[in-house]
CSV table of C-alpha atoms in Angstrom, one decimal:
chain,number,residue,atom,x,y,z
A,150,MET,CA,132.5,41.0,177.4
A,151,ILE,CA,129.8,42.4,179.4
A,152,LEU,CA,128.9,45.0,176.7
A,153,ARG,CA,127.0,43.2,173.7
A,154,PRO,CA,127.0,44.4,170.2
A,155,THR,CA,123.4,44.3,168.7
A,156,SER,CA,122.1,44.2,165.2
A,157,ILE,CA,120.5,47.5,165.7
A,158,THR,CA,122.2,50.4,163.6
A,159,GLY,CA,121.7,54.2,163.4
A,160,ARG,CA,122.6,56.8,160.9
A,161,VAL,CA,123.9,60.3,161.4
A,162,GLU,CA,121.3,62.6,160.0
A,163,CYS,CA,122.6,65.9,161.4
A,164,LEU,CA,125.4,67.4,163.4
A,165,LEU,CA,125.5,70.6,165.3
A,166,VAL,CA,127.7,72.7,167.3
A,167,ASN,CA,126.4,75.3,169.8
A,168,ARG,CA,129.4,78.0,170.1
A,169,ASP,CA,127.6,80.2,172.7
A,170,ARG,CA,125.4,78.7,175.3
A,171,GLU,CA,124.0,82.0,176.2
A,172,GLN,CA,122.4,82.4,172.8
A,173,ASP,CA,119.3,80.3,172.1
A,174,PHE,CA,120.0,79.9,168.5
A,175,ALA,CA,123.9,80.1,168.0
A,176,VAL,CA,124.0,76.6,166.6
A,177,ASP,CA,125.9,75.8,163.6
A,178,ARG,CA,124.9,72.7,161.4
A,179,ILE,CA,128.0,71.0,160.0
A,180,ASP,CA,129.0,68.2,157.7
A,181,GLU,CA,131.7,66.6,160.0
A,182,VAL,CA,133.1,67.2,163.4
A,183,SER,CA,136.3,66.4,165.4
A,184,VAL,CA,135.3,64.5,168.2
A,185,THR,CA,137.9,64.6,171.3
A,186,TYR,CA,137.5,63.2,174.9
A,187,ALA,CA,136.1,66.9,175.6
A,188,GLY,CA,133.3,66.3,173.4
A,189,PHE,CA,132.6,67.9,169.9
A,190,GLU,CA,135.2,70.5,168.9
A,191,GLY,CA,134.0,73.9,169.4
A,192,GLU,CA,130.9,73.0,171.4
A,193,ALA,CA,130.1,75.2,174.4
A,194,HIS,CA,128.9,72.5,176.4
A,195,GLY,CA,132.0,70.4,175.9
A,196,GLY,CA,134.9,69.9,178.4
A,197,LEU,CA,136.1,67.1,180.6
A,198,THR,CA,134.4,68.5,183.7
A,199,ARG,CA,131.4,71.0,184.2
A,200,PRO,CA,129.9,72.9,187.0
A,201,SER,CA,126.8,70.9,188.3
A,202,CYS,CA,123.4,72.1,187.6
A,203,VAL,CA,119.9,71.8,188.8
A,204,ARG,CA,119.6,68.4,187.1
A,205,VAL,CA,121.9,66.9,189.8
A,206,LYS,CA,121.0,69.1,192.7
A,207,ARG,CA,120.2,66.1,194.8
A,208,GLN,CA,123.8,65.0,194.5
A,209,TYR,CA,125.8,68.1,194.5
A,210,PRO,CA,125.3,71.8,195.5
A,211,VAL,CA,124.8,73.7,192.1
A,212,GLY,CA,128.3,74.9,190.9
A,213,THR,CA,130.2,72.0,192.0
A,214,GLU,CA,132.9,70.8,189.6
A,215,ILE,CA,132.0,67.5,188.3
A,216,ARG,CA,132.9,65.2,185.6
A,217,ASN,CA,131.1,66.2,182.2
A,218,THR,CA,128.9,63.2,181.1
A,219,ARG,CA,126.6,65.7,179.3
A,220,GLN,CA,129.1,66.5,176.4
A,221,ILE,CA,126.8,65.7,173.7
A,222,SER,CA,123.0,65.8,173.2
A,223,ILE,CA,121.7,63.1,170.8
A,224,VAL,CA,118.1,63.0,169.7
A,225,SER,CA,116.2,60.6,167.4
A,226,GLN,CA,114.9,61.8,164.2
A,227,GLU,CA,111.8,59.5,164.5
A,228,GLU,CA,111.2,60.5,168.2
A,229,MET,CA,111.3,64.2,167.4
A,230,ALA,CA,108.9,63.8,164.5
A,231,SER,CA,106.6,61.9,166.9
A,232,VAL,CA,106.7,64.7,169.6
A,233,ALA,CA,106.0,67.2,166.7
A,234,SER,CA,102.9,65.3,165.6
A,235,THR,CA,101.8,64.9,169.3
A,236,ILE,CA,102.0,68.8,169.8
A,237,GLU,CA,100.5,69.3,166.1
A,238,ILE,CA,103.4,71.2,164.5
A,239,PRO,CA,105.1,70.3,161.2
A,240,GLY,CA,108.5,69.4,163.1
A,241,ILE,CA,111.1,70.1,165.5
A,242,GLU,CA,114.5,71.4,164.4
A,243,PRO,CA,117.3,70.0,166.4
A,244,GLU,CA,118.4,73.5,167.1
A,245,TRP,CA,115.3,74.1,169.3
A,246,VAL,CA,116.4,71.3,171.7
A,247,TRP,CA,120.1,72.0,171.5
A,248,ALA,CA,120.9,68.8,170.1
A,249,ASN,CA,124.4,68.1,168.9
A,250,LEU,CA,123.6,64.7,167.0
A,251,VAL,CA,120.5,63.5,165.3
A,252,LEU,CA,120.3,59.8,164.6
A,253,SER,CA,117.9,57.9,162.7
A,254,GLY,CA,117.2,54.0,162.8
A,255,ILE,CA,117.4,53.1,166.5
A,256,PRO,CA,114.1,52.2,167.8
A,257,ASP,CA,112.8,53.8,171.2
A,258,PHE,CA,116.3,55.5,171.1
A,259,THR,CA,115.6,57.5,174.3
A,260,LEU,CA,115.2,54.3,176.3
A,261,VAL,CA,118.5,52.6,175.3
A,262,PRO,CA,120.0,51.5,178.8
A,263,PRO,CA,122.6,53.8,180.5
A,264,SER,CA,126.0,52.8,179.5
A,265,SER,CA,125.2,51.7,176.0
A,266,ARG,CA,127.8,52.6,173.3
A,267,LEU,CA,127.2,53.8,170.1
A,268,ILE,CA,130.3,52.8,168.1
A,269,PHE,CA,130.6,54.5,164.6
A,270,GLU,CA,132.0,53.0,161.5
A,271,ASN,CA,135.0,55.3,161.6
A,272,GLY,CA,135.9,54.5,165.3
A,273,VAL,CA,134.2,57.0,167.3
A,274,SER,CA,132.6,55.8,170.4
A,275,LEU,CA,130.0,57.6,172.5
A,276,VAL,CA,128.6,56.5,175.9
A,277,CYS,CA,125.0,57.1,176.5
A,278,ASP,CA,124.8,58.3,180.0
A,279,MET,CA,121.1,58.8,180.7
A,280,GLU,CA,117.8,60.1,179.4
A,281,ASN,CA,117.6,63.9,178.8
A,282,GLU,CA,114.6,65.1,180.7
A,283,PRO,CA,112.4,67.4,178.7
A,284,CYS,CA,112.2,70.9,180.2
A,285,ARG,CA,110.7,74.3,179.6
A,286,TYR,CA,113.7,75.9,177.6
A,287,PRO,CA,113.0,74.1,174.4
A,288,ALA,CA,109.2,74.6,175.2
A,289,SER,CA,109.8,78.3,175.1
A,290,LEU,CA,111.7,78.2,171.9
A,291,ILE,CA,109.0,76.1,170.3
A,292,GLU,CA,106.4,78.5,171.5
A,293,GLN,CA,108.3,81.4,169.7
A,294,LYS,CA,107.9,79.4,166.3
A,295,HIS,CA,104.5,78.0,167.0
A,296,PRO,CA,102.5,80.1,169.6
A,297,GLY,CA,100.1,77.9,171.6
A,298,LYS,CA,102.1,74.7,170.9
A,299,GLY,CA,105.3,74.9,172.8
A,300,MET,CA,104.1,74.4,176.4
A,301,GLY,CA,103.0,70.9,175.2
A,302,PHE,CA,106.5,69.8,174.5
A,303,PRO,CA,107.7,68.6,178.0
A,304,LYS,CA,104.8,66.2,178.4
A,305,ALA,CA,104.9,65.1,174.8
A,306,ALA,CA,108.6,64.5,174.8
A,307,ILE,CA,108.7,62.1,177.9
A,308,ASN,CA,110.9,59.1,177.1
A,309,LYS,CA,111.5,60.8,173.7
A,310,ARG,CA,113.7,63.6,174.4
A,311,GLY,CA,117.1,61.7,173.6
A,312,VAL,CA,120.1,61.1,175.7
A,313,THR,CA,123.2,62.8,177.0
A,314,ALA,CA,126.5,61.2,176.1
A,315,TRP,CA,130.3,61.5,176.7
A,316,VAL,CA,133.3,60.4,174.4
A,317,GLU,CA,135.0,57.1,175.1
A,318,ARG,CA,136.9,57.2,171.7
A,319,GLU,CA,138.2,60.0,169.7
A,320,GLY,CA,137.9,60.5,165.9
A,321,MET,CA,135.9,62.2,163.1
A,322,LEU,CA,132.2,62.0,162.7
A,323,LYS,CA,130.3,62.7,159.5
A,324,ILE,CA,127.0,63.2,158.1
A,325,GLY,CA,125.8,59.8,156.8
A,326,GLU,CA,127.9,57.6,158.9
A,327,THR,CA,126.4,54.6,160.7
A,328,CYS,CA,126.9,53.3,164.1
A,329,THR,CA,126.0,50.0,165.8
A,330,LEU,CA,124.4,50.1,169.3
A,331,HIS,CA,126.2,47.9,172.1
A,332,ILE,CA,124.3,47.4,175.4
A,333,PRO,CA,125.1,46.3,178.8
A,334,PRO,CA,122.9,43.7,180.7
A,335,GLN,CA,119.5,45.2,181.5
A,336,ARG,CA,118.5,44.5,185.3
A,337,ILE,CA,116.2,45.9,187.7
A,338,TYR,CA,117.8,46.8,191.1
A,339,GLU,CA,115.2,45.3,193.4
A,340,PRO,CA,116.8,46.9,196.8
A,341,ALA,CA,115.9,50.3,195.5
A,342,LEU,CA,112.5,49.3,194.6
A,343,LYS,CA,111.8,47.7,198.0
A,344,LYS,CA,113.2,50.9,199.9
A,345,ARG,CA,110.8,53.1,197.9
A,346,GLY,CA,107.8,50.8,199.0
């Protein structure tokens, strides 16, 4: 009962699978994908666990085996358009930011509360883990395509870079399918704020 359905809906605009994490543009656009508890079928970043990376170095030594809550990278079509406008380029392709799923229709998508669910009409459920912080890797790819513009990406994409997610319910996901946003209660954890001064 703690998760509440909202009237906010999104639409699947693009599905992508990165089959080789060592190759910058080894990304295939697909019309549908089998979604398992390990993530998108064929996705190089999938799996039930993963080696920890620099994003969680304050929690674990790099390379520690941890639960994979970064199975799927989701971005908003509207937010990517806004970032592109800010850095003055025609658009940002989802391949450049290693996205797996592009959604439209959810306002301020990157700011959805952690643990929110995206529940799709055919049954797939994705749990939004947390905001995907902008970094220099997409910036360098954008720079290749639009010299002089890419380095503006990290700043422009703050709070607009999308979220990482993991699979709560398996199924098939298709282009054009819709989802409903379900959110947990939103609270500020006051003790942490007091400790930080």
